[in-house]
Short mmCIF file of C-alpha atoms in Angstrom, two decimals:
data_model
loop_
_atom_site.label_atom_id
_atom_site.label_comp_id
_atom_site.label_asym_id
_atom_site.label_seq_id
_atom_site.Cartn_x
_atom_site.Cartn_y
_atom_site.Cartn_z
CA UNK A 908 -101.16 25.71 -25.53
CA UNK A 909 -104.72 24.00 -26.59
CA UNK A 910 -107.12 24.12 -24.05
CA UNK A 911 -111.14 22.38 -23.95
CA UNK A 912 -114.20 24.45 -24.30
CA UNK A 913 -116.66 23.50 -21.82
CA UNK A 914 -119.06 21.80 -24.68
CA UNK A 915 -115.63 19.51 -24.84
CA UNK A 916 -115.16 18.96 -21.03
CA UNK A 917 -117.15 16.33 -19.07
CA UNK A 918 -119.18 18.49 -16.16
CA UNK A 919 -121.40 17.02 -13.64
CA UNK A 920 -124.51 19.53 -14.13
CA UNK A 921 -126.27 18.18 -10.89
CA UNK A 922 -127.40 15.85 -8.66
CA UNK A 923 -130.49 14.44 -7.35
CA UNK A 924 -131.23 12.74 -4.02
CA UNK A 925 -134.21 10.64 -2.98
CA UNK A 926 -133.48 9.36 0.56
CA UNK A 927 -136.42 6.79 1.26
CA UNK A 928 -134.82 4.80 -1.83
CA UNK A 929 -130.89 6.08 -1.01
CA UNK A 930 -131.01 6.52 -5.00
CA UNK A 931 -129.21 8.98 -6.61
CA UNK A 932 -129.42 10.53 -10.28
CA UNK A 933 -126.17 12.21 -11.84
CA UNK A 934 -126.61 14.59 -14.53
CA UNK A 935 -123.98 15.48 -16.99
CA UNK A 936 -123.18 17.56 -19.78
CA UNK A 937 -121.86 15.10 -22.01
CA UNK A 938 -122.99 11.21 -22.77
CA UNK A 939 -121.21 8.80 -20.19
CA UNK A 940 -120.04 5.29 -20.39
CA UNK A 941 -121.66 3.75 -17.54
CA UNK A 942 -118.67 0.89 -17.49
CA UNK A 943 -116.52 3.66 -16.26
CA UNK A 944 -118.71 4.90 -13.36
CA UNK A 945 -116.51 4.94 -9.81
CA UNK A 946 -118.65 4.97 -7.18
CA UNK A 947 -115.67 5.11 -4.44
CA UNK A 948 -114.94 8.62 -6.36
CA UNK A 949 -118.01 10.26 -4.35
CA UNK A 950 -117.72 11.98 -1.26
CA UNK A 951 -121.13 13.68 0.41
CA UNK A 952 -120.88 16.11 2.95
CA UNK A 953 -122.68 18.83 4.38
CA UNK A 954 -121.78 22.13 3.20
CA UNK A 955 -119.88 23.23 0.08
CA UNK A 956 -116.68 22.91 2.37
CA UNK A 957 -116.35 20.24 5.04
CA UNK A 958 -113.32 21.02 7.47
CA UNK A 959 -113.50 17.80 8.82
CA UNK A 960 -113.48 14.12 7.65
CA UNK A 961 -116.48 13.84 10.41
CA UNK A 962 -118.63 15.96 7.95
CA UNK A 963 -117.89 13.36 5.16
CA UNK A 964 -118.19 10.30 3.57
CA UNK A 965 -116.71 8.69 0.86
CA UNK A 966 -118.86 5.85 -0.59
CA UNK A 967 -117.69 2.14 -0.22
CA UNK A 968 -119.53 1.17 -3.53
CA UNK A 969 -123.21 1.33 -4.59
CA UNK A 970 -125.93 -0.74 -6.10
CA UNK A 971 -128.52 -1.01 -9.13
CA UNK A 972 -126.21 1.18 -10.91
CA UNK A 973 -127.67 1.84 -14.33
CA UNK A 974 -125.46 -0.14 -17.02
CA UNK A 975 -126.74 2.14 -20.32
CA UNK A 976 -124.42 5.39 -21.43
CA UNK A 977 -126.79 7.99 -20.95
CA UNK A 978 -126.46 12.12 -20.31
CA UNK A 979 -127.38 10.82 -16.77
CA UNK A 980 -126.60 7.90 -14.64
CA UNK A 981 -128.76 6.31 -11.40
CA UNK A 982 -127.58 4.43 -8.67
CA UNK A 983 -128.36 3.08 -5.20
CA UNK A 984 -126.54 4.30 -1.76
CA UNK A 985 -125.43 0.81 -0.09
CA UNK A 986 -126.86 1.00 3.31
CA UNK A 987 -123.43 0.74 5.57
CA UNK A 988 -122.94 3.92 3.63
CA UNK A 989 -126.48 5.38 3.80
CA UNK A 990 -126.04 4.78 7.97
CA UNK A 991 -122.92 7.00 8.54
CA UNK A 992 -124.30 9.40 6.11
CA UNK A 993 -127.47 9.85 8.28
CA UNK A 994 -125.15 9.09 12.02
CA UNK A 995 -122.84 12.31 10.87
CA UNK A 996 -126.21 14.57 9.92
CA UNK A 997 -125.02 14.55 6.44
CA UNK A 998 -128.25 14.78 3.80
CA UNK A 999 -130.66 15.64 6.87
CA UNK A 1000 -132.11 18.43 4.26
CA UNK A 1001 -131.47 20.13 0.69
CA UNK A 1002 -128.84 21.98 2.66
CA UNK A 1003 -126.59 19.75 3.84
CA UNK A 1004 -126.69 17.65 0.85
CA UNK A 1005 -123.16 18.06 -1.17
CA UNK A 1006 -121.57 15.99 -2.86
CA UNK A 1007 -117.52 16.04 -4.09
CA UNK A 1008 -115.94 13.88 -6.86
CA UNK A 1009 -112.50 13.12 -8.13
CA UNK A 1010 -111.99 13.17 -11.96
CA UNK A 1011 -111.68 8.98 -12.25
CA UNK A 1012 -115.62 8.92 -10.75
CA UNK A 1013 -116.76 8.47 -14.43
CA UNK A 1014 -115.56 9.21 -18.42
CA UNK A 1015 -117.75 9.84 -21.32
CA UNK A 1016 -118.18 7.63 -24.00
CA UNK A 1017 -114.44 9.51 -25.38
CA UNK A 1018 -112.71 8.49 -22.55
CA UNK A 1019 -112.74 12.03 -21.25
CA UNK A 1020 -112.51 12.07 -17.72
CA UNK A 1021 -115.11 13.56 -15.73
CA UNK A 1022 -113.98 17.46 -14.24
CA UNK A 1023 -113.73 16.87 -10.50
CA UNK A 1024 -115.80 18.47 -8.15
CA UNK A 1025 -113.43 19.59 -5.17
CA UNK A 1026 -114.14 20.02 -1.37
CA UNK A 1027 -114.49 24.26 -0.56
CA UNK A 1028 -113.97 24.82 -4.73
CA UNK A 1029 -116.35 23.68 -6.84
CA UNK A 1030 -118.49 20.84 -4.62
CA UNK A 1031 -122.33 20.62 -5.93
CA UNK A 1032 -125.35 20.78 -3.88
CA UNK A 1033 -128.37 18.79 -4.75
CA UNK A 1034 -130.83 20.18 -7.06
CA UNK A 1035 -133.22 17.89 -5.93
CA UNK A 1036 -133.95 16.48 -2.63
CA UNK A 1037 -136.76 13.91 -1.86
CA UNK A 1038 -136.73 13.39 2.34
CA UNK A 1039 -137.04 10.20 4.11
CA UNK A 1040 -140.61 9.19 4.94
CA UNK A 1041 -140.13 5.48 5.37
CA UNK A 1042 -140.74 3.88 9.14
CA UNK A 1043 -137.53 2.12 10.22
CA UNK A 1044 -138.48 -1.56 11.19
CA UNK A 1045 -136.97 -3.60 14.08
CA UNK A 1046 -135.46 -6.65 12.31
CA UNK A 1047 -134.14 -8.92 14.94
CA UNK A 1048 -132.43 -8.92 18.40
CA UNK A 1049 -130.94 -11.30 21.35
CA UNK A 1050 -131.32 -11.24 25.02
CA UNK A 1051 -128.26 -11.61 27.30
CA UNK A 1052 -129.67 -12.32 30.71
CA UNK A 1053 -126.41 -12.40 32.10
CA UNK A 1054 -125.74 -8.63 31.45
CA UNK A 1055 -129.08 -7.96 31.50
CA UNK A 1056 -128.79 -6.60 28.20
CA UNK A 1057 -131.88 -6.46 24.94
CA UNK A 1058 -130.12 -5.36 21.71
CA UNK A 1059 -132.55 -4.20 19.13
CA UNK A 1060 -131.28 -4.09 15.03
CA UNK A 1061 -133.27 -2.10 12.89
CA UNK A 1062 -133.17 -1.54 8.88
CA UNK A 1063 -131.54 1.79 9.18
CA UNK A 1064 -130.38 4.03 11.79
CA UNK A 1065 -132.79 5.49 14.49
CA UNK A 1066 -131.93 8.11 16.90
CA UNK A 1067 -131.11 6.85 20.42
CA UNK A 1068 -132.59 10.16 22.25
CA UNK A 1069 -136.05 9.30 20.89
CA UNK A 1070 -136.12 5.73 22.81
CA UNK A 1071 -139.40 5.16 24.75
CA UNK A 1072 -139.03 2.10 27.09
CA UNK A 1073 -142.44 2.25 27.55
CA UNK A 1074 -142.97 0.79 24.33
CA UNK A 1075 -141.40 -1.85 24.70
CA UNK A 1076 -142.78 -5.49 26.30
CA UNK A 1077 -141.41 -8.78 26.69
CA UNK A 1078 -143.16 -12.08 27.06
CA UNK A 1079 -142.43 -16.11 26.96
CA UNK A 1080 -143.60 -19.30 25.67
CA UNK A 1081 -146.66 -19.15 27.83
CA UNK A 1082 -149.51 -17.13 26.89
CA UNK A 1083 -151.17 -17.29 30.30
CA UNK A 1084 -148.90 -15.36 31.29
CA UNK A 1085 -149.53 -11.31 30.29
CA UNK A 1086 -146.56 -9.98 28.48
CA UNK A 1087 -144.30 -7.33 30.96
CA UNK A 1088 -143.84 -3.93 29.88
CA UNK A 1089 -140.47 -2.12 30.77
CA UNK A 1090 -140.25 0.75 33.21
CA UNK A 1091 -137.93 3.60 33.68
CA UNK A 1092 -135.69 1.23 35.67
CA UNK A 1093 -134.60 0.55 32.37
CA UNK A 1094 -132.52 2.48 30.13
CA UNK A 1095 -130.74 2.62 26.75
CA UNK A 1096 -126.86 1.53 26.64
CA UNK A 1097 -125.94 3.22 23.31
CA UNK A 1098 -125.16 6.88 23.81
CA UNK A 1099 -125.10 7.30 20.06
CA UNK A 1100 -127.08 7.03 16.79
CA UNK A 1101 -126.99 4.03 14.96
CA UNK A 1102 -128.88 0.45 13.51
CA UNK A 1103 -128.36 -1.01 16.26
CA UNK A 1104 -129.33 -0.29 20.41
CA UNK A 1105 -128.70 -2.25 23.44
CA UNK A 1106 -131.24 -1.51 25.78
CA UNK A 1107 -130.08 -2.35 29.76
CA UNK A 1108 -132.72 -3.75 31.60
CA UNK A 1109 -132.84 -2.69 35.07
CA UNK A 1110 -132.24 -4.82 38.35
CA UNK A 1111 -135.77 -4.34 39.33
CA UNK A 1112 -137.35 -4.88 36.07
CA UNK A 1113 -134.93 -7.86 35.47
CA UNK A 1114 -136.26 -9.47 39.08
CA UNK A 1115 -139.83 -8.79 38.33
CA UNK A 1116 -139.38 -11.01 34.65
CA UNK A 1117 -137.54 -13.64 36.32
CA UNK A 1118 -140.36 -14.20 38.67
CA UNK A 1119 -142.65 -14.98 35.12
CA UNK A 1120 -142.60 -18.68 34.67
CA UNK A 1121 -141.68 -19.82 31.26
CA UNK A 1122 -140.27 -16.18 30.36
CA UNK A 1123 -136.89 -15.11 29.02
CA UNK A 1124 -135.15 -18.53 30.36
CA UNK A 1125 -134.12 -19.68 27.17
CA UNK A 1126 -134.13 -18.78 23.38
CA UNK A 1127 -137.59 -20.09 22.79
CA UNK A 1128 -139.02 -17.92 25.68
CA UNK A 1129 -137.81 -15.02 24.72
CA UNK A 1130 -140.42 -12.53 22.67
CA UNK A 1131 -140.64 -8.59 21.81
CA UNK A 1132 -143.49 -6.39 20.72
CA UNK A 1133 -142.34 -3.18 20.27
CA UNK A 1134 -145.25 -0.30 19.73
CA UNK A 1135 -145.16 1.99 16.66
CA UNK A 1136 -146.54 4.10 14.50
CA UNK A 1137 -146.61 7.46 15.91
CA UNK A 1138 -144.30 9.34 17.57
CA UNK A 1139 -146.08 9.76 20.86
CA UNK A 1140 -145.54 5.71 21.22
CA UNK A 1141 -142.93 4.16 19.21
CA UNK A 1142 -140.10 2.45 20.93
CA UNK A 1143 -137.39 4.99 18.25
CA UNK A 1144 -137.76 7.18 15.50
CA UNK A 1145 -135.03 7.45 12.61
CA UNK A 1146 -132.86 10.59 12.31
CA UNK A 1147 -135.61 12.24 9.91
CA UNK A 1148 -138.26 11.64 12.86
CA UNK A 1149 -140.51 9.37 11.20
CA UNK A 1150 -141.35 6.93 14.08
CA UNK A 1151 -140.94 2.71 14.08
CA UNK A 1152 -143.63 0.39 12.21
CA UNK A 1153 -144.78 -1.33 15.29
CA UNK A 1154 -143.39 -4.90 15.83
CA UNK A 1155 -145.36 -7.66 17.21
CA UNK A 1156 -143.77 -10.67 18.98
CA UNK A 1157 -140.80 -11.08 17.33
CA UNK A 1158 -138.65 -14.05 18.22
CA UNK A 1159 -135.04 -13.63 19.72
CA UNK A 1160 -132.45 -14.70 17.35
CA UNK A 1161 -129.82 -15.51 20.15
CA UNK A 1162 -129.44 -16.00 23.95
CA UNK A 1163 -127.03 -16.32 26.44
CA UNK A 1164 -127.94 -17.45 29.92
CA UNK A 1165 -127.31 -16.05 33.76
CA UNK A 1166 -124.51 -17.15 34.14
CA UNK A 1167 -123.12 -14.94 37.10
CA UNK A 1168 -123.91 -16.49 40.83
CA UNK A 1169 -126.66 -15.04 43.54
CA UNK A 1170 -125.50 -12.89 46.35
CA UNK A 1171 -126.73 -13.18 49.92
CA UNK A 1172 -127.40 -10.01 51.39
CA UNK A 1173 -128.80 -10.43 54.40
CA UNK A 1174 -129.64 -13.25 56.91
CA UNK A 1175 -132.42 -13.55 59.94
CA UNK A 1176 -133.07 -16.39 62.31
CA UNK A 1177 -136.48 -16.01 64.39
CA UNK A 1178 -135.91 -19.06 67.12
CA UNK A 1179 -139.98 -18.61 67.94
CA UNK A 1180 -140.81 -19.33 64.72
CA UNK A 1181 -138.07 -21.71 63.77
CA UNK A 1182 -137.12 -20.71 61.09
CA UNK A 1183 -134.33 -18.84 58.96
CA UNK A 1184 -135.20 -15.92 56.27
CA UNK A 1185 -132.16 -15.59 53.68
CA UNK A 1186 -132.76 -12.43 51.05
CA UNK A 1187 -130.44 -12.62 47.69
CA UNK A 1188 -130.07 -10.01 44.81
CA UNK A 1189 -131.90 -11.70 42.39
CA UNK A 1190 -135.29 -14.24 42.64
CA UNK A 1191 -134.30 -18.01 43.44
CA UNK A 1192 -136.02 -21.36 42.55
CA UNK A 1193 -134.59 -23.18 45.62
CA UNK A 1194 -132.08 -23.12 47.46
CA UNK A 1195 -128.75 -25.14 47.72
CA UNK A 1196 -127.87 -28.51 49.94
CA UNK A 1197 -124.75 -27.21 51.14
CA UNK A 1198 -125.51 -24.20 52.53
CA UNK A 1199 -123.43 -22.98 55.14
CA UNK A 1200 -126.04 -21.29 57.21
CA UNK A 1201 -124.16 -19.88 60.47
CA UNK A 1202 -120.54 -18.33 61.12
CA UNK A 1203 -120.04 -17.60 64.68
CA UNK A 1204 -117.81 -14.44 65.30
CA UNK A 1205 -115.84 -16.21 67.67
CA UNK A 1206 -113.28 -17.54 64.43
CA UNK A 1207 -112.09 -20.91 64.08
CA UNK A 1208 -113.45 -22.31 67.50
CA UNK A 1209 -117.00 -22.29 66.19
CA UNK A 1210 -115.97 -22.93 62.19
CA UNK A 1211 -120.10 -23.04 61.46
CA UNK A 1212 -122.32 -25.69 60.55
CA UNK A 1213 -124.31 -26.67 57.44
CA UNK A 1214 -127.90 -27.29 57.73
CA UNK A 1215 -128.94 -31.26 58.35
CA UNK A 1216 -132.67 -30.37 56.36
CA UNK A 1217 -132.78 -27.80 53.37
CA UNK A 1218 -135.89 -28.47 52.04
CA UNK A 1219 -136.87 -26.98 48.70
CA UNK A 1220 -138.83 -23.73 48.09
CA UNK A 1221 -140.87 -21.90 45.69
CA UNK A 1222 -139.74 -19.38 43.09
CA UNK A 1223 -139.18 -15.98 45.33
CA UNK A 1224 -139.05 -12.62 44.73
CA UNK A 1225 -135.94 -10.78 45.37
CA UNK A 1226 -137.78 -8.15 47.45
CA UNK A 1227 -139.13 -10.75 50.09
CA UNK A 1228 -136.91 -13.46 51.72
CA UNK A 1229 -137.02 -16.71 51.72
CA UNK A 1230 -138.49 -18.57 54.37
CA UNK A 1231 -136.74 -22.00 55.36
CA UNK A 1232 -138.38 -24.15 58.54
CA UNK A 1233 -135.06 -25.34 60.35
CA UNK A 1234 -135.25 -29.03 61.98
CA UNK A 1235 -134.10 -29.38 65.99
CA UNK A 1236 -130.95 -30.41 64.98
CA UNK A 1237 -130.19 -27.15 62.69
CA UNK A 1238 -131.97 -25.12 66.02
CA UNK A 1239 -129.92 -26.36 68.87
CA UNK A 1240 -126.41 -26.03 66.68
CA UNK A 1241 -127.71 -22.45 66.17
CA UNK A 1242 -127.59 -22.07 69.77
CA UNK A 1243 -124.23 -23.86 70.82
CA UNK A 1244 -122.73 -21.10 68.31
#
């Protein structure tokens, strides 16, 4: 039997990690052909062994990697990778930063493969760890005022329990009109961490922005300032707590209308005043022709009526019905029902 020293065997001596840049340096105890590097051969994880394939992840790939054969070899973490890394608390600090690797990852300039580095045997921790300072920044999102629904993309993956609605404020075409701030009737849709949040804006916030003129009614209206820059105020913070850049009326990059149809809820006819007060779920421009505006109890005797004069009205909040001045006609049908 013949068997390698270890000055004959490619090792991997250790690893480096700087997160800000997802760039990794591989050290190794023998020169490397870079043209046989196997990114897909890397798994982190976060401990020495990882009992589950929730505490992994194998890489899809990488970028910038270094193309000279070296004693070490750099390359960048692609950031679909970099995101699950951070979403399954893998590389959150020197501790939890492990990395195994099968024997195809890489060969030396002999076409030795490398010595793999197995899960709960022989997996390396990083020798080096450089944490992530950078801000995440919001890059784009749409509006879906049908669902009443913001959803916010950002460079990297933030952490969904550090979501301040306060920071967040919408506004429209129309600068005369002041831009409206969210309240706590609104609330985050996306239990988990990740690069992207949908934010649900709530019924009473959604009524109070549909009473803006020239605000979130189509894809030109439609603006977000987000505040940032310290944790006490930023809209999210990313998984190593370093809080949002602020961002300053960005521009919705899709839209998709209200579609879904006002409800009546309730009904009042004052005969002294002549008039009829209808209140609906959600603020109206005007009301429709065709209204049906009575249903007596009595069935299909009295089958109802629709109003002979439905003049239009003014934008209305939700909270306050809308007044309508019925004609003679529309009073004296009222009263035959």
């Amino acid at each position: 039997l013949c068997f390698l020293s270890d000055s004959a065997r490619l090792l991997l001596h250790l690893f480096a990690l700087g997160l800000s840049a997802a760039l990794v340096l591989l050290s190794f105890s023998r020169v490397v052909r870079a043209s046989t590097f196997d990114p897909t051969g890397i798994v982190f994880q976060a401990a020495s062994y990882a009992g589950s394939p929730a505490h992994t992840v194998r890489l899809n790939g990488a970028e910038g990697v270094q193309q000279t054969n070296d004693l070490t070899l750099t390359f960048t973490v692609l950031n679909t990778d970099l995101d699950v890394i951070k979403q399954r608390l893998i590389a959150t600090s020197r501790n939890t930063t492990w990395i195994a690797y099968d024997n195809t990852t890489i060969a030396d300039v002999g076409g030795n493969l490398i010595v793999p580095g197995i899960n709960g045997l022989n997996a390396l921790e990083v020798a080096t760890y450089i944490a992530d300072v950078t801000p995440p920044v919001l890059l784009n999102f749409s509006v879906d005022m049908d669902r009443n629904l913001l959803t916010v993309s950002f460079d990297e993956t933030v952490k969904a329990s550090t979501f301040n609605v306060a920071s967040f404020y919408l506004s429209g075409s129309n600068i005369s009109y002041a831009p409206f701030r969210l309240t706590g009737n609104s609330t985050i849709d996306t239990a988990y961490d990740a690069p992207q949040i949908v934010v649900h804006i709530g019924t009473a916030d959604m009524n109070l922005i549909k009473n803006i003129p020239y605000m979130y009614t189509a894809l030109a209206s439609s603006h977000l300032s987000v505040l940032g820059g310290s944790l006490a105020v930023a809209g999210f913070a990313d998984m190593a707590a370093n809080p949002m850049d602020p961002a300053s009326d960005v521009a919705a990059t899709s839209y998709i209308h209200d579609q879904t149809p006002p409800n009546l809820l309730q009904f009042q006819v004052d005969v002294t005043l002549e008039r009829l007060f209808v209140s609906f779920d959600e603020p109206m421009l005007r009301a429709v022709d065709t209204l049906v505006a009575f249903q007596s109890t009595a069935g299909a005797s009295y089958p109802g009526f629709a109003l002979t004069t439905f003049p239009a009205f003014n934008r209305s909040d939700a909270a306050v019905p809308a007044s309508i001045q019925l004609s003679l006609c529309d009073l004296d049908e009222t009263k035959k029902q």
